[in-house]
Short mmCIF file of C-alpha atoms and ligand atoms in Angstrom, two decimals:
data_model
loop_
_atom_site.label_atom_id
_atom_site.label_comp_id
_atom_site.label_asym_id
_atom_site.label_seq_id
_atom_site.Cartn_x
_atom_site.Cartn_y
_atom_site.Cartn_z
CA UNK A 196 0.00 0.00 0.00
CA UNK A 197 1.26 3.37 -0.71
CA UNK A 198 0.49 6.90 -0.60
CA UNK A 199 1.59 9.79 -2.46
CA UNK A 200 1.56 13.19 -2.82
CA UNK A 201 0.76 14.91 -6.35
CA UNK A 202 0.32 18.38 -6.91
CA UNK A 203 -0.62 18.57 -3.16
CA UNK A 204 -2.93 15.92 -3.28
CA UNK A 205 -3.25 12.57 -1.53
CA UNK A 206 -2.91 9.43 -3.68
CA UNK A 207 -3.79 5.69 -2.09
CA UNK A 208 -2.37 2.75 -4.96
CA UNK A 209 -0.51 -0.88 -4.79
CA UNK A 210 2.40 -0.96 -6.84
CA UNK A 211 4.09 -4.42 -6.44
CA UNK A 212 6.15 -6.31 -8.67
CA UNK A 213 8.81 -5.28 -11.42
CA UNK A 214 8.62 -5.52 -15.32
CA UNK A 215 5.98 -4.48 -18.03
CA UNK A 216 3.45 -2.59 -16.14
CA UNK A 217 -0.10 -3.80 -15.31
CA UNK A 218 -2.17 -0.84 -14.69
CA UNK A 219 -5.71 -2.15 -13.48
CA UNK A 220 -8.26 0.82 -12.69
CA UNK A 221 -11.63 -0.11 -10.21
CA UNK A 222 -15.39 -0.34 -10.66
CA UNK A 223 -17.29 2.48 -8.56
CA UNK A 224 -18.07 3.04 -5.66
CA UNK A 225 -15.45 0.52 -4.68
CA UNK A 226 -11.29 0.59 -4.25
CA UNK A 227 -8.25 -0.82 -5.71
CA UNK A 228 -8.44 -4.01 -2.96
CA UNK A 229 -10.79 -5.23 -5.93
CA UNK A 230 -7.90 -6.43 -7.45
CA UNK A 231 -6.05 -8.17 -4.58
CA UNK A 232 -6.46 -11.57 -6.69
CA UNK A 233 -4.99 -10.34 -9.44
CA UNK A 234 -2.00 -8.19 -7.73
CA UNK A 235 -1.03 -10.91 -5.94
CA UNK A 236 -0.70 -13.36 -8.87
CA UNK A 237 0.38 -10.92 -11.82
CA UNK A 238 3.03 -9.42 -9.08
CA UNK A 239 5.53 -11.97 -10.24
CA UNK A 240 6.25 -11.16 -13.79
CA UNK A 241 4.60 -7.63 -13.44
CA UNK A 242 4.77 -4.50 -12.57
CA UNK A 243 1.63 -4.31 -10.87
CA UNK A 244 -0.01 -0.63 -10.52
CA UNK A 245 -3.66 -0.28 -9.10
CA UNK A 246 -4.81 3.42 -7.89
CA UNK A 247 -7.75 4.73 -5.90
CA UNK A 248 -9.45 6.77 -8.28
CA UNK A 249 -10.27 10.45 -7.21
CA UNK A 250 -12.84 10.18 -3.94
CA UNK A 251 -12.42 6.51 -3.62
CA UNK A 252 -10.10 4.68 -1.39
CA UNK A 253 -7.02 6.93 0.19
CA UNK A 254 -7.53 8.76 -2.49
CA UNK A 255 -8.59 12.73 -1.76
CA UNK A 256 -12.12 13.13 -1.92
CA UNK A 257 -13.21 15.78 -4.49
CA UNK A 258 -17.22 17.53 -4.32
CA UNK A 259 -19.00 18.36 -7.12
CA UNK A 260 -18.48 16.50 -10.97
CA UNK A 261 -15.76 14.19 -11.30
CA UNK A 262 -16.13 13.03 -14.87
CA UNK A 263 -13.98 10.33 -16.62
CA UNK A 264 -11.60 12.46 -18.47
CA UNK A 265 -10.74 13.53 -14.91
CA UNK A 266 -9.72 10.37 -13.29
CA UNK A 267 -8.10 9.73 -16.72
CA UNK A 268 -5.94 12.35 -16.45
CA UNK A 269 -5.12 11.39 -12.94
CA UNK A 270 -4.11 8.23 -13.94
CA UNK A 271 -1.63 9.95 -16.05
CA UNK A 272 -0.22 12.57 -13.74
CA UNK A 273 0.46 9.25 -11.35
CA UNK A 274 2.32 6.94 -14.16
CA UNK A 275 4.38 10.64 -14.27
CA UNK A 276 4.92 10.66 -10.85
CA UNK A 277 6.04 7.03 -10.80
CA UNK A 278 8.40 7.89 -13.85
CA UNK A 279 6.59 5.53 -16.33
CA UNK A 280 6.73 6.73 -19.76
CA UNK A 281 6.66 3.00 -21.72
CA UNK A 282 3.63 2.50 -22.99
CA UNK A 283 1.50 -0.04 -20.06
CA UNK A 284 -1.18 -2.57 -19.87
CA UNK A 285 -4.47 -0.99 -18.79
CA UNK A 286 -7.36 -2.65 -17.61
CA UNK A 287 -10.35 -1.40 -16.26
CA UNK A 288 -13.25 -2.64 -14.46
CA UNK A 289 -17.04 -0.97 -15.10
CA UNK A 290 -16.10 2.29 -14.43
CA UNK A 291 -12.80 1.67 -14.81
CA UNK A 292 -13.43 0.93 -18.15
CA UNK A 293 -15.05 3.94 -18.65
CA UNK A 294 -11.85 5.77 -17.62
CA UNK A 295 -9.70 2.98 -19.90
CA UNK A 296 -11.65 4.66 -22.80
CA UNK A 297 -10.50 8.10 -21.68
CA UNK A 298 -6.75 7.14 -21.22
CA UNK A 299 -7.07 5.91 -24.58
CA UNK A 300 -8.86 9.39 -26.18
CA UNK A 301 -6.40 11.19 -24.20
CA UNK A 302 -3.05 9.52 -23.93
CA UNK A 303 -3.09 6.89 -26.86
CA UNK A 304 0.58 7.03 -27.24
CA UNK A 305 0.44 5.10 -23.23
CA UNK A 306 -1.64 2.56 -23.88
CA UNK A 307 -0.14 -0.74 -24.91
CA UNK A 308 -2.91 -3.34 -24.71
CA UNK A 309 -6.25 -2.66 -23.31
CA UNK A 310 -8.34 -5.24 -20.35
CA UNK A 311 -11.80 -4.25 -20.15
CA UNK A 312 -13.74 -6.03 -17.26
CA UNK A 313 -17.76 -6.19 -17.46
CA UNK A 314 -17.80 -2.33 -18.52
CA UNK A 315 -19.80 -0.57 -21.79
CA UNK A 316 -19.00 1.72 -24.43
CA UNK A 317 -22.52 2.99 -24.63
CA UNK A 318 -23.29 6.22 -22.74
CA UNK A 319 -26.27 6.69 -20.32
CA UNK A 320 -29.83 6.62 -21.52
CA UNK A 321 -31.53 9.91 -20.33
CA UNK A 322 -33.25 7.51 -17.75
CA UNK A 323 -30.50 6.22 -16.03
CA UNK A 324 -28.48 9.76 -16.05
CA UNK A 325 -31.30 11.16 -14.39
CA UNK A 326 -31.23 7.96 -12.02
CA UNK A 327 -27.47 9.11 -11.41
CA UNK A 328 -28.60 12.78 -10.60
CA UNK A 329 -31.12 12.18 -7.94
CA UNK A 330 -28.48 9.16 -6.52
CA UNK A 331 -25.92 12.20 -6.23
CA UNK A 332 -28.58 13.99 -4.63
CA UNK A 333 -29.99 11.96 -2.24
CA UNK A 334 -26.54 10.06 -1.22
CA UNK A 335 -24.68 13.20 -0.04
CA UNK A 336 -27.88 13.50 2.57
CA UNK A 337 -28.60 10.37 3.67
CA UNK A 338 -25.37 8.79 3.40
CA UNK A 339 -23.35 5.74 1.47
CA UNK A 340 -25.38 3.07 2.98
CA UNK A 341 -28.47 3.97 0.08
CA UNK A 342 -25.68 3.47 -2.43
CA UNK A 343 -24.64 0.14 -1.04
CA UNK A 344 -28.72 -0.89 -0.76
CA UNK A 345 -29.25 0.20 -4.59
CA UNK A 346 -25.51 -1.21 -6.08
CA UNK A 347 -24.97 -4.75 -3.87
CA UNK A 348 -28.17 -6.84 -5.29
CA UNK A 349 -26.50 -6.52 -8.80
CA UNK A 350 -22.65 -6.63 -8.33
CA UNK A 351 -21.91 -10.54 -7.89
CA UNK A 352 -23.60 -13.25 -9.43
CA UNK A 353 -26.24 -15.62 -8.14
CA UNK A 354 -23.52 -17.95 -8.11
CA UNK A 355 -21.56 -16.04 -5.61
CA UNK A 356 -24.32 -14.80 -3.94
CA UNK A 357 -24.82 -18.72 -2.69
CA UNK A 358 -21.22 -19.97 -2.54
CA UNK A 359 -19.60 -16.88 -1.48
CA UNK A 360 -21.67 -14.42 0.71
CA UNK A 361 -19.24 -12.99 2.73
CA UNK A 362 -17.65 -10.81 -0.40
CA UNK A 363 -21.32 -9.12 -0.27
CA UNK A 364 -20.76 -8.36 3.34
CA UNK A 365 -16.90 -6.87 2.06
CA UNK A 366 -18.24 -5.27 -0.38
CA UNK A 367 -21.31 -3.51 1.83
CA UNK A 368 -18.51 -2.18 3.88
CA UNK A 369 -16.10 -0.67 1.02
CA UNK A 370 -19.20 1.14 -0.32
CA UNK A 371 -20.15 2.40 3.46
CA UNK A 372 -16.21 3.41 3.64
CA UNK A 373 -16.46 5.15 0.55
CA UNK A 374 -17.25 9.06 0.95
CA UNK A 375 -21.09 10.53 0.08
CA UNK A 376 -19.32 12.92 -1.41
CA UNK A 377 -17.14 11.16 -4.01
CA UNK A 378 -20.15 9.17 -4.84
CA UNK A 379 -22.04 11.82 -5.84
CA UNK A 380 -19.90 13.35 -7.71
CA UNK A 381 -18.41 10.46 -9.34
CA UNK A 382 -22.42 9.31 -10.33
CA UNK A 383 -22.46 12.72 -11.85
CA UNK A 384 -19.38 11.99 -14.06
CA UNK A 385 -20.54 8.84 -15.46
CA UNK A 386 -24.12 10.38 -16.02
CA UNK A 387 -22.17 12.95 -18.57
CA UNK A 388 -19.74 10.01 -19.83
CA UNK A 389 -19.01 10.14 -23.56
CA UNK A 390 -20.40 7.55 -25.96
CA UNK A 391 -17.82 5.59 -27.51
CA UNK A 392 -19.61 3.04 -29.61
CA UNK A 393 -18.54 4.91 -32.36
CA UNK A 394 -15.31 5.07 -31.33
CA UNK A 395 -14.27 1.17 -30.77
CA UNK A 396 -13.03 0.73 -34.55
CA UNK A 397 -10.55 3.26 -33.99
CA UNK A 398 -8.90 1.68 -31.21
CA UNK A 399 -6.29 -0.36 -32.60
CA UNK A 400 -4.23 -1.70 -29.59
CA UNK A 401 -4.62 -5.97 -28.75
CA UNK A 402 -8.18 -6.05 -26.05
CA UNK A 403 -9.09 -8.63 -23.78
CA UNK A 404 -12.63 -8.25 -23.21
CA UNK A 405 -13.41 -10.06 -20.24
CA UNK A 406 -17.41 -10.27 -19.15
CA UNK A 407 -19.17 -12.60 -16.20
CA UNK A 408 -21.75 -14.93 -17.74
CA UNK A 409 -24.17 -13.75 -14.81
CA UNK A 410 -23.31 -9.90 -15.86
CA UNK A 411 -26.98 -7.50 -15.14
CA UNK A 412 -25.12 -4.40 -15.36
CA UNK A 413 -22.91 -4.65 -18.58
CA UNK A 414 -24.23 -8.23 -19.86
CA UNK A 415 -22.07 -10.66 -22.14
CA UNK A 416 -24.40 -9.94 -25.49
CA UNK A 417 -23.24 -5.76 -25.16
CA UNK A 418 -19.59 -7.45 -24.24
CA UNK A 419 -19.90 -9.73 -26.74
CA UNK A 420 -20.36 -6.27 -29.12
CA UNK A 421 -17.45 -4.50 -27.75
CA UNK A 422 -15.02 -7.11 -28.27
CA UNK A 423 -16.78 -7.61 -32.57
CA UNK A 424 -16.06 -3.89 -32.91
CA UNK A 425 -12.69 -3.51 -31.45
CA UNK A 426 -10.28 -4.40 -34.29
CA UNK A 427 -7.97 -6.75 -32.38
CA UNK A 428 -10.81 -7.75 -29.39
CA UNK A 429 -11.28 -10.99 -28.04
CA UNK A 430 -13.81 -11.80 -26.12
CA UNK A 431 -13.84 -14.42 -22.72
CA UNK A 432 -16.76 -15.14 -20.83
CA UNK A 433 -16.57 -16.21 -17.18
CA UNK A 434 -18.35 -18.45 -16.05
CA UNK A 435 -20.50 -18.59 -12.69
CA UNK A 436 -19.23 -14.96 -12.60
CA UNK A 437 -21.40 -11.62 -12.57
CA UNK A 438 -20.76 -8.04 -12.91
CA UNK A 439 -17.44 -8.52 -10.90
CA UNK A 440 -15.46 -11.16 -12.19
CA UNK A 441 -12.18 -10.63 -11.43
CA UNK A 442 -13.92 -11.21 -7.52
CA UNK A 443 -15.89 -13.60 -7.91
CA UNK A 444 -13.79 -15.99 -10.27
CA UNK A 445 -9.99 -15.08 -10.04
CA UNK A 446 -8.27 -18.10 -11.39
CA UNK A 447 -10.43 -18.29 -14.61
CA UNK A 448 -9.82 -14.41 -15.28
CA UNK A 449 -6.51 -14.68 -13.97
CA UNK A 450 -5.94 -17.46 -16.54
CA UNK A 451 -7.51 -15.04 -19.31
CA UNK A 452 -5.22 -12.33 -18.41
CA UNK A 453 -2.11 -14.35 -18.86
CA UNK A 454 -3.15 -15.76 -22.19
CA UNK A 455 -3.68 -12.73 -23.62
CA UNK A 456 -0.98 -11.02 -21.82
CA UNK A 457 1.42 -13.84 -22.35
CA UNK A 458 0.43 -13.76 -26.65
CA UNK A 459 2.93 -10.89 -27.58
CA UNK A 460 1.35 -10.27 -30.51
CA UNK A 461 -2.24 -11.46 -29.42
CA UNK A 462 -5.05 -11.78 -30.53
C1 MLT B 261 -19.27 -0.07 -11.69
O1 MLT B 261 -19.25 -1.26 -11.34
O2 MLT B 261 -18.24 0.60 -11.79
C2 MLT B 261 -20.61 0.56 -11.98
O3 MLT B 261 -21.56 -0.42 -12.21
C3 MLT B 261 -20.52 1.52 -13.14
C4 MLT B 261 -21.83 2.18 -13.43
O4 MLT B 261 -22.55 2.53 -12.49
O5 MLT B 261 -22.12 2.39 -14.62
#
């Protein structure tokens, strides 16, 4: 675990291991201990980077919007501060993947490979922006327990749900730990997220697109979609896995990961 200090402001992220790096960005409202499975196995032939993102984790806590070009750029300003200027391995969970999309509109020169975990490319409907809006609203008043009651049902799998229920009970208590404020404001970011359906064909770097077969919140048929319009996607479906995979079934993503990772010139 370490902590930094950029441009005066606090910075919680893992970096363990030595080689290539593995950048690996959260799902919201949650922290990078989401990938413990993944830093501890990768750690050995990687180096293994995963940051809070802005309001989450150790991470400061900023009010307001925090939209995904945002915590893109952050992710930038800390490969500077770490002195990483190869090109690196970025995966992204959900929201993370959100923010992978960014890192790639902003920064595609840093980008070597992309890892999207059961995210979309597809921008809100007006519905479920305005869902975001009165979430924002309501959270910052009442606290992060109504986020944990409206997020929890649909994060794991029914799978998990049965055979592992105490990472519901870890997972209530990251989103109580994680600031009103921050979740707010981070709800308000993805409600204004760019679409980037359009975009996909354009982004020609090798993509692992990884999705839990048990999915509600970015299912495997929009996955499936991603992976078809990415030039070099390929697409791996978990099995008795939901909306957070890398969680709920480490080995088999882990396995996925190295595949592709492993495949220099992969797909
Ligand atoms: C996540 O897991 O990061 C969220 O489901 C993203 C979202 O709310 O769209």
């Amino acid at each position: 675990m370490n902590i930094a200090k950029i441009e005066q402001e606090t910075w919680g992220y893992t970096d363990q291991g030595e080689g290539e790096v593995l950048l690996l960005l959260h799902g919201f409202p949650l922290n990078r201990n989401m990938w413990h499975h993944q830093v501890s196995y990768f750690a050995n032939s990687y180096r293994v980077i995963a940051p809070d993102l802005r309001g989450h984790g150790e991470t400061i806590v900023t009010h307001g919007t925090v939209t995904m070009a945002e915590m893109a750029a952050d992710v930038a300003r800390l490969l500077d501060f770490l002195r990483i200027d190869q090109p690196v391995n970025l995966g992204g969970l959900s929201m993370g993947g959100y923010v992978a999309w960014e890192f790639w509109n902003q920064f595609p020169e840093r980008l070597k490979r992309l890892l999207l975990f059961d995210t979309r490319a597809v921008a809100d409907t007006e519905q479920v922006a305005r869902a975001r809006q009165m979430m924002a609203s309501q959270v910052v008043v009442n606290g992060s327990a109504m986020a944990a009651e409206s997020m929890l049902p649909k994060l794991i799998g029914e799978t998990t749900k049965q055979t592992n229920p105490q990472l519901l009970e870890t997972l209530q208590q990251t989103i109580l730990g994680t600031d009103p404020q921050a979740i707010a404001a981070t709800q308000r970011g993805m409600a204004i997220r760019k679409d980037m359906s359009e975009e996909l064909s354009q982004i020609a770097v090798p993509a692992l697109v990884v999705c839990g077969e048990q999915d509600v919140i970015s299912p495997p048929e929009e996955m499936t979609g991603i992976a078809k319009a990415l030039p070099l996607g390929q697409y791996v479906e978990i099995a008795h896995a939901g909306h957070l995979a890398p969680l709920e079934q480490p080995k088999a993503v882990n396995d996925a990961m190295d595949t592709f990772l492993g495949n220099e010139f992969s797909p």
